[in-house]
Short mmCIF file of C-alpha atoms in Angstrom, two decimals:
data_model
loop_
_atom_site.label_atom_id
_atom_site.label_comp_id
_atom_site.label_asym_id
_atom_site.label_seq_id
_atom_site.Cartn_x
_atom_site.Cartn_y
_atom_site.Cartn_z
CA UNK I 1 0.00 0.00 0.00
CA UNK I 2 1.10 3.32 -0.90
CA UNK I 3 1.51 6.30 1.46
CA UNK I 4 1.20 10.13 0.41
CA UNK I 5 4.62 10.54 2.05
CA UNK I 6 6.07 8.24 -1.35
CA UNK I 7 4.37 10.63 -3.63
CA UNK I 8 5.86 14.00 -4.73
CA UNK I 9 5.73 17.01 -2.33
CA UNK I 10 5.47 20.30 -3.11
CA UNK I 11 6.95 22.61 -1.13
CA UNK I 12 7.00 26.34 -1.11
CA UNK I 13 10.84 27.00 -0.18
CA UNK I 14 11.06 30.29 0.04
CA UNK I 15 8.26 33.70 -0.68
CA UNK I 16 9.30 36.94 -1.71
CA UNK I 17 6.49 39.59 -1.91
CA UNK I 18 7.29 42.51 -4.88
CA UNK I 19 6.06 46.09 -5.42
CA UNK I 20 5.79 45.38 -9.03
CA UNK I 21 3.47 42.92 -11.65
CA UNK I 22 5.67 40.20 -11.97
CA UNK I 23 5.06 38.94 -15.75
CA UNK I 24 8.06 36.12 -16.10
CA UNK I 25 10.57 34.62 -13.74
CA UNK I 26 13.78 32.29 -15.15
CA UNK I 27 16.50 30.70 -13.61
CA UNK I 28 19.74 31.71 -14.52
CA UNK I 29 21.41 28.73 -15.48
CA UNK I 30 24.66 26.89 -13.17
CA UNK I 31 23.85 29.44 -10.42
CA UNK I 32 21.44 29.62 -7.99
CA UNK I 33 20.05 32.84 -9.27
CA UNK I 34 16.89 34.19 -11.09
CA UNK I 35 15.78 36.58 -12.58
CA UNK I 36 12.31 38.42 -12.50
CA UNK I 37 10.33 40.36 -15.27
CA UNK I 38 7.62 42.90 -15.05
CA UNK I 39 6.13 46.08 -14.69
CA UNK I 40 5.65 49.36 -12.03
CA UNK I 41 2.20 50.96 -11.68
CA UNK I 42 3.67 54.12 -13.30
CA UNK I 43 4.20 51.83 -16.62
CA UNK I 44 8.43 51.25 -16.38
CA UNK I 45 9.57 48.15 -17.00
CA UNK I 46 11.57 46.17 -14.10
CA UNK I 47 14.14 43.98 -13.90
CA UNK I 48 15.39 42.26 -10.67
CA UNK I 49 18.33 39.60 -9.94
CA UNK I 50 17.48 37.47 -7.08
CA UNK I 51 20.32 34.38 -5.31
CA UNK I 52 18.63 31.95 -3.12
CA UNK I 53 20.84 31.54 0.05
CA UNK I 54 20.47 29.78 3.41
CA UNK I 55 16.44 29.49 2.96
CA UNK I 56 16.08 33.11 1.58
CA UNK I 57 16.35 35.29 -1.34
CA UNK I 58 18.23 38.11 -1.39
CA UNK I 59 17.69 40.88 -3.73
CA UNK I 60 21.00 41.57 -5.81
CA UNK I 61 20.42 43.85 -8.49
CA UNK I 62 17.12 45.71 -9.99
CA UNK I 63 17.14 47.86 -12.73
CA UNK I 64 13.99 49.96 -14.80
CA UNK I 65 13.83 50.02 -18.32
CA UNK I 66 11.56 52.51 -20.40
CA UNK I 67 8.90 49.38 -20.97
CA UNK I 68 7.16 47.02 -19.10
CA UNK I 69 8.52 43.36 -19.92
CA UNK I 70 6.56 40.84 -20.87
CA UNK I 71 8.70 37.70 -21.29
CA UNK I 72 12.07 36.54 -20.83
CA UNK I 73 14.89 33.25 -22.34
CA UNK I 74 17.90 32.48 -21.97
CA UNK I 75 17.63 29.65 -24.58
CA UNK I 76 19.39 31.73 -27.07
CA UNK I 77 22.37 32.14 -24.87
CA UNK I 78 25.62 30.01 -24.53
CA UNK I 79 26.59 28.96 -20.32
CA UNK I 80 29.81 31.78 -20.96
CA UNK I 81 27.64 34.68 -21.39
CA UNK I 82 24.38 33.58 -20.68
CA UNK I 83 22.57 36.54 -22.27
CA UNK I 84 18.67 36.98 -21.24
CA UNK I 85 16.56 37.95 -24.81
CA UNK I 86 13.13 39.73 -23.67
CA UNK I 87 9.71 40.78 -25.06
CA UNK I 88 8.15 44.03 -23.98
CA UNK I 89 5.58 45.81 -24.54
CA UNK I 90 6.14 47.49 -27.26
CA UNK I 91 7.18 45.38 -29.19
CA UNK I 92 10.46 45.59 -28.64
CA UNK I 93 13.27 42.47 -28.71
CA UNK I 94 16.17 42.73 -26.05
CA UNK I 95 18.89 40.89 -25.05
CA UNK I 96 20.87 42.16 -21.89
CA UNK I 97 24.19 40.81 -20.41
CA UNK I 98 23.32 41.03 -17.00
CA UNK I 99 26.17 41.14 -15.53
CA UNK I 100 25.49 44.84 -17.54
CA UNK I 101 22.23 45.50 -18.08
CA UNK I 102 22.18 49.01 -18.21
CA UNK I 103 22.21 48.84 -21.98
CA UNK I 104 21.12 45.94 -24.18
CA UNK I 105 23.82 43.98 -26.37
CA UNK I 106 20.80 43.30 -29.00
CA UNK I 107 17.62 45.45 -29.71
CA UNK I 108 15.39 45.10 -32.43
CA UNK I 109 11.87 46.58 -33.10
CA UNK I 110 10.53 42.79 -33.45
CA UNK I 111 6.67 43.57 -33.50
CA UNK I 112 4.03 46.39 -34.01
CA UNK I 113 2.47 45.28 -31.19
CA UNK I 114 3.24 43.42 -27.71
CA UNK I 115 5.81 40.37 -27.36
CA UNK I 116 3.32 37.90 -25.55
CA UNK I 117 6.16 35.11 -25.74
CA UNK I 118 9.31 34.19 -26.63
CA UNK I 119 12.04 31.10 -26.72
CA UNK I 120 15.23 30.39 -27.67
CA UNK I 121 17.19 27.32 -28.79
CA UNK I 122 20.60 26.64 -29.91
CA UNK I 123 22.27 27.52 -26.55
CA UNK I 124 23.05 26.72 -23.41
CA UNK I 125 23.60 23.12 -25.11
CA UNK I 126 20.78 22.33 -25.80
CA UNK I 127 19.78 22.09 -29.61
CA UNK I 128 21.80 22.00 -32.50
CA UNK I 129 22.52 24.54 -34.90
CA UNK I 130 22.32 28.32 -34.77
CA UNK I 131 21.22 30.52 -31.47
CA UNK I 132 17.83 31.70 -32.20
CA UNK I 133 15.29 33.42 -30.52
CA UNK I 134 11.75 33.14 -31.44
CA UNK I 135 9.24 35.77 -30.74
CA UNK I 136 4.95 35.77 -30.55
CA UNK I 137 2.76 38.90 -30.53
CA UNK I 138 -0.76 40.65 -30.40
CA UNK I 139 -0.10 41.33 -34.14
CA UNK I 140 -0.70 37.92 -35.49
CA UNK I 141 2.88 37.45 -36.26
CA UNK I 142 5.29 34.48 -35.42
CA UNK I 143 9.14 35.50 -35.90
CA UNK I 144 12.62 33.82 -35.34
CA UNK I 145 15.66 36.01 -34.92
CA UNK I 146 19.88 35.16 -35.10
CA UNK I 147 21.08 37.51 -32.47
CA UNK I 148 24.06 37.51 -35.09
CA UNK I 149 21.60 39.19 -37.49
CA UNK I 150 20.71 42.71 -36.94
CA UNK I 151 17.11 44.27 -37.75
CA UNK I 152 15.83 41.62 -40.02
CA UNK I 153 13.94 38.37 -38.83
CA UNK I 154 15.73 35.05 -40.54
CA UNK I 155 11.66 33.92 -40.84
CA UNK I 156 8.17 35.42 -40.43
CA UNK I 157 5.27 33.88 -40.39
CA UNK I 158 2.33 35.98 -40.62
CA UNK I 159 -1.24 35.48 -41.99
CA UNK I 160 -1.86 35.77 -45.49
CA UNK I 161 -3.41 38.35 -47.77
CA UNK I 162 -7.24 39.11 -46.74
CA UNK I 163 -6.85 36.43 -43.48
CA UNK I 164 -8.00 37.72 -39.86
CA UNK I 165 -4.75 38.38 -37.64
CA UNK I 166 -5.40 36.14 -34.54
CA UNK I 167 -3.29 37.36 -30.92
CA UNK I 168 -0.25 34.88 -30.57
CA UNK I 169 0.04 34.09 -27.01
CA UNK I 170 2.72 31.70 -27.03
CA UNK I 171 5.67 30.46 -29.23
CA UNK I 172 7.99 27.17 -28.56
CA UNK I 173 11.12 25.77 -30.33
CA UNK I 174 11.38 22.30 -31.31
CA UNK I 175 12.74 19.19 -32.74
CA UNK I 176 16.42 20.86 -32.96
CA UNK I 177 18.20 17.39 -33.01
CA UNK I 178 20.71 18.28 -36.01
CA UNK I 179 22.26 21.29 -37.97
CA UNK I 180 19.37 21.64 -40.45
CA UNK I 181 15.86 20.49 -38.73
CA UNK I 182 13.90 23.06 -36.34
CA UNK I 183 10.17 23.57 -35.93
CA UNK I 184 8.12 26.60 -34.36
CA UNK I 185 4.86 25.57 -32.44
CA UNK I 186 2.36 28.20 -32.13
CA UNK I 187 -0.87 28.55 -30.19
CA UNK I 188 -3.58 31.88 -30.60
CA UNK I 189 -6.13 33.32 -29.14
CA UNK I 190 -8.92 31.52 -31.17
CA UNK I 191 -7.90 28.07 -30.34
CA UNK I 192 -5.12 27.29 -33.42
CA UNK I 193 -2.40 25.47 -32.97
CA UNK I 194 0.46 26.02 -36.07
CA UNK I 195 3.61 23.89 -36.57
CA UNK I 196 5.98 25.67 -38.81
CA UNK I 197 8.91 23.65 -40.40
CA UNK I 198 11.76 26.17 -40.11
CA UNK I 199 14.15 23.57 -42.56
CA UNK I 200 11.75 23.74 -45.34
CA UNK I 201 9.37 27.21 -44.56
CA UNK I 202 6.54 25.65 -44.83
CA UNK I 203 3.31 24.90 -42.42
CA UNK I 204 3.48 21.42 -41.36
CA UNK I 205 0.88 21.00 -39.25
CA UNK I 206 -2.40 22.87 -37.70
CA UNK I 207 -4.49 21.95 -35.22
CA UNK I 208 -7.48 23.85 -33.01
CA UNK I 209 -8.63 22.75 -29.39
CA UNK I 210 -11.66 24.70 -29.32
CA UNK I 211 -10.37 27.14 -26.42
CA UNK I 212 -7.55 30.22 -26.40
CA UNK I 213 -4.09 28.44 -26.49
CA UNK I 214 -2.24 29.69 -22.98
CA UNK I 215 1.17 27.62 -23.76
CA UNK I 216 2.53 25.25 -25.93
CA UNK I 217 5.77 23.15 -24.74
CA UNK I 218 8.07 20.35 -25.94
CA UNK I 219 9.06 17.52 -23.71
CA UNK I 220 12.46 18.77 -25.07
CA UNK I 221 13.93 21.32 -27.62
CA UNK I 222 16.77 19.18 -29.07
CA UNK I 223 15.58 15.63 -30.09
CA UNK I 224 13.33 14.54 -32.58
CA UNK I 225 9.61 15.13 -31.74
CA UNK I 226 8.31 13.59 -29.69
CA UNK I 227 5.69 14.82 -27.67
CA UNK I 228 3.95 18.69 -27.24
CA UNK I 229 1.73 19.79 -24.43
CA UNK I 230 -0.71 22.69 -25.16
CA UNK I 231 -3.02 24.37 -22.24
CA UNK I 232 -5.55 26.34 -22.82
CA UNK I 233 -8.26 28.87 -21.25
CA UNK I 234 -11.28 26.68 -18.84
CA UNK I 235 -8.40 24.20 -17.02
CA UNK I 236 -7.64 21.57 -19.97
CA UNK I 237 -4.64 20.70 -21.83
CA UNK I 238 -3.26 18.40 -24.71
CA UNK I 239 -0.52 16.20 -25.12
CA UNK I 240 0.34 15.69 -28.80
CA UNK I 241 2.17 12.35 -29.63
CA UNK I 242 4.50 14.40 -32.01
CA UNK I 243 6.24 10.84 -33.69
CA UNK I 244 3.64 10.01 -35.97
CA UNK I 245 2.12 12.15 -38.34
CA UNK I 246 -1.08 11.03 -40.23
CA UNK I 247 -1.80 12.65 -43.67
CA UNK I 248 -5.30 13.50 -42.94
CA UNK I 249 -5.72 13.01 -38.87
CA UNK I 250 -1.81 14.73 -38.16
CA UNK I 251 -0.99 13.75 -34.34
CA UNK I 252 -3.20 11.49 -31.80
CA UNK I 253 -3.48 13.65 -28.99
CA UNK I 254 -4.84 12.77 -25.12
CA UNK I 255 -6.87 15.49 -23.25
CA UNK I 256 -7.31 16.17 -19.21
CA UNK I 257 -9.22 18.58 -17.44
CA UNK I 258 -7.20 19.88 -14.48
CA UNK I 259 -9.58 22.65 -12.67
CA UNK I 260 -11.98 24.76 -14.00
CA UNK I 261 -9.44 28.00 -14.39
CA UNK I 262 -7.04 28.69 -16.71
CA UNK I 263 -3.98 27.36 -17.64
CA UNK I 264 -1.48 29.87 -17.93
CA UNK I 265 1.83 27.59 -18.10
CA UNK I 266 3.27 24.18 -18.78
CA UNK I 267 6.81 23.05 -17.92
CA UNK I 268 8.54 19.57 -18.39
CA UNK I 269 10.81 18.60 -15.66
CA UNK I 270 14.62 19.07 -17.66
CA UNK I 271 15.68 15.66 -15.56
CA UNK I 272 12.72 13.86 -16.95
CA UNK I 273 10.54 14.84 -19.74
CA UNK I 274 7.69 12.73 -19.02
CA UNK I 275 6.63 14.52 -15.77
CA UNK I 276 5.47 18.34 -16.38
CA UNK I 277 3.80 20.97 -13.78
CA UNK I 278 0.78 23.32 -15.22
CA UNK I 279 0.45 26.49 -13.79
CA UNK I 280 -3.14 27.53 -12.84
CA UNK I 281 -5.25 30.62 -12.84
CA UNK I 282 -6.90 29.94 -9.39
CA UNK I 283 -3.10 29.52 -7.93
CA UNK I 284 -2.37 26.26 -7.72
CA UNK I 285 0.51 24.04 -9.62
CA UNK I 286 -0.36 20.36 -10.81
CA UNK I 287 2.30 17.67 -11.06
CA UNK I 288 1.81 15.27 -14.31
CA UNK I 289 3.12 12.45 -15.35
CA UNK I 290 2.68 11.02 -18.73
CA UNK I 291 2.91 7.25 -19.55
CA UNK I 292 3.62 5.79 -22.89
CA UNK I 293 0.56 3.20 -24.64
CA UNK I 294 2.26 -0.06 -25.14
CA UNK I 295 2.42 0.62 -29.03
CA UNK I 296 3.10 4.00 -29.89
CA UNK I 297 1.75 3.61 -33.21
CA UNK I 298 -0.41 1.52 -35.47
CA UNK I 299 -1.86 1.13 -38.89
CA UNK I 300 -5.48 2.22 -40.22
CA UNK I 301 -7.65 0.84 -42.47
CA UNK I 302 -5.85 1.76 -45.10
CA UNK I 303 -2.58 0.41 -43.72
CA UNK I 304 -1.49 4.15 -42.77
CA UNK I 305 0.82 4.68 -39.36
CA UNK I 306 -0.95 6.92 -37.44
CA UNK I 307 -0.07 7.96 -33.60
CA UNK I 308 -1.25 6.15 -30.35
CA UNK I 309 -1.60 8.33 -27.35
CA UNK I 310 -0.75 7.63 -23.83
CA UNK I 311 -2.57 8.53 -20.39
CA UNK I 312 -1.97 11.55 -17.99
CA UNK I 313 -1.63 10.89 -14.17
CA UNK I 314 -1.70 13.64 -11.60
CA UNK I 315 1.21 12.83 -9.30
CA UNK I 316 0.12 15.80 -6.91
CA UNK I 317 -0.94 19.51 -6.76
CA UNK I 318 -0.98 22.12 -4.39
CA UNK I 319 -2.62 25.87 -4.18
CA UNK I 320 -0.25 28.46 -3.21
CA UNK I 321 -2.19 31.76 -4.07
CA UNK I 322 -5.46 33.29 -4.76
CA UNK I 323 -3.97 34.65 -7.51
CA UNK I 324 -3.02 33.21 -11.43
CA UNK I 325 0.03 31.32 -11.50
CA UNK I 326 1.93 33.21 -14.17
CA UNK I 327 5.56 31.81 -14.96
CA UNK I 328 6.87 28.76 -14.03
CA UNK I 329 10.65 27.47 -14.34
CA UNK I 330 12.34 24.68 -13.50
CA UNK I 331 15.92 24.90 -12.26
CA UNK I 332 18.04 23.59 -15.45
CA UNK I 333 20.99 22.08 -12.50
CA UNK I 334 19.06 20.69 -9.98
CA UNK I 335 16.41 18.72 -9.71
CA UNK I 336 13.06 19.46 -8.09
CA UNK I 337 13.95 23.12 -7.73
CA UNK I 338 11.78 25.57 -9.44
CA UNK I 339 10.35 29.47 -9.10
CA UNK I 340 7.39 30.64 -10.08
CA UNK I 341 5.71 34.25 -9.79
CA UNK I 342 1.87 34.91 -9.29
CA UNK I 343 -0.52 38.28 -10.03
CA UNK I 344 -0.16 38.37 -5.78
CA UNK I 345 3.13 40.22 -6.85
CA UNK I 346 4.88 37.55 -5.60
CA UNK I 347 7.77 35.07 -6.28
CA UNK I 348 8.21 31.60 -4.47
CA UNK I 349 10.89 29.13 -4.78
CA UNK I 350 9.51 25.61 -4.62
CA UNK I 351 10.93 22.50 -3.75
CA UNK I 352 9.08 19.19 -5.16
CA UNK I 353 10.66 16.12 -3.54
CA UNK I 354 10.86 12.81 -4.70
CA UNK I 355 10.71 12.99 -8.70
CA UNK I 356 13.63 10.27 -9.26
CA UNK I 357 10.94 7.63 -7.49
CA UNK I 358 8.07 8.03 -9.90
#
């Protein structure tokens, strides 16, 4: 018989309460430092440089910038610099050294409107191939930057001639296993899900799950697909068997229901990518596991391969506010360790215990 002591515990380490809207919080990687993103009532933007130390945080660097930020990545970034590239406002694409960040080392005018999200591959080692970063916006358009590259996206993908611009609310890299294959997963306002093919331009895939599309994820950035977790608006989320692609039904996809609020965030645990935490607007965090069907695949009547999905268990959850869950980030170097801000203006550091027994 199984005790609730064997399961997963979720602990809140450590609470820091903030005078600001805290938008995005990010561990900087091999330290045991992160950083925080938002916004002052006056409309500045903030940036602040937290190390956790002997059970608290201390504050070690905050600096405002002209507008409030929306989003933050180091993806982008090698472990020597690591470089933070952020979304504001205003469209606006920054990266900051931050052991400087008086003055970014990158600035472009990425968007007409505001940078809802943003990710970068090709650093930190993860991902083959070129740093880029890739950015989402009220303004309907997807975009992929080379910080090497000034001014000029290396791809855009924006609706065509005489079609509606729909708000993109969140961007993902994935399925960077080589030099030449990427893909960009997209999720907007109206429920779409897009899958652009960054080797070949092209649209691969598109999906729509009925509901505004809060965050779209990859078990991981750097191998070959394999599975994609969207949330969405009214608590339920997706996982997308990414291996097999049917010509007419594209990926087999299982759905849960995890409260009746939004889902604002998904993140896979970096130690293991079959357990993820979603990120809930009534303030709580739930802790998933997936598990594989026995055949990941089988043929249809027409002898086609077409995807077989697996099942979703809820390993635990906790409520830690009264507020939406905003950002959520797993510590890259140590397991179990994460930080996650809320609209309480406040930033916790959580422990979750026991993830190599489940």
């Amino acid at each position: 018989m199984s005790t609730p002591f064997e399961k997963p515990q979720i602990i809140s380490h450590v609470q820091r309460s903030l005078n600001y809207t805290v938008f995005d919080s990010k561990w900087i990687p091999c330290s045991a430092k992160f950083v925080c993103l938002g916004n002052y009532a006056r409309g500045t933007g903030v940036m602040q440089i937290y190390e956790v130390e002997h059970g608290e945080v201390k504050l070690l660097k905050e600096i405002e910038k002209a507008k409030p930020i929306k989003c933050g990545t180091f993806g982008a970034s090698s472990l020597q610099q690591r470089h933070i590239a952020t979304g504001d406002f205003d469209g606006n694409l920054n990266i900051w050294n931050l052991e400087v960040p008086d003055v970014s080392v990158y600035s472009v005018k990425a968007h007409k409107e505001i940078v809802n999200s943003i990710d970068g591959v090709g650093g930190l080692g993860i991902g083959d191939g070129a740093p880029e970063i890739v950015t989402g916006s009220r303004d309907g358009t997807v975009k992929v930057w080379d910080p090497r590259q000034k001014d000029s996206p290396v791809a855009n993908m924006e609706p065509g001639e005489g079609e509606a611009k729909r708000d993109c609310w969140t961007v993902a890299f994935g399925h960077a296993f080589n030099d030449q294959d990427r893909c960009v997963c997209a999720g907007y306002d109206n429920g779409d899900i897009k899958l652009f093919d960054l080797r070949n331009m092209s649209l691969r895939w598109e999906t729509n799950i009925k509901n505004g599309v809060c965050h779209v994820e990859f078990d991981r950035k750097d191998i070959n697909m394999n599975k994609l977790v969207a949330t969405s608006l009214e608590g339920k989320f997706h996982v997308f068997d990414m291996r097999t692609q049917h010509p007419t039904k594209g990926f087999d996809s299982v759905s849960e229901k995890a409260h009746k609020s939004t889902i604002w965030q998904v993140r896979h645990l970096p130690q293991n990518r079959d357990i993820f935490m979603t990120a809930g607007g009534a303030g709580n965090l739930h802790l998933w596991k997936y598990e594989y069907p026995a055949q990941r695949s089988k043929k249809d009547s027409d002898e086609v391969d077409m995807g077989v999905a697996g099942t979703v268990n809820l390993l635990q959850n906790v409520t830690l506010s009264t507020q939406p869950i905003a950002s959520l980030d797993w510590s890259p170097d140590k397991q179990g360790l994460c930080v996650c801000s809320s609209f309480d203006q406040s930033v916790r550091v959580l422990i979750v215990t026991k993830l190599n027994r489940v």
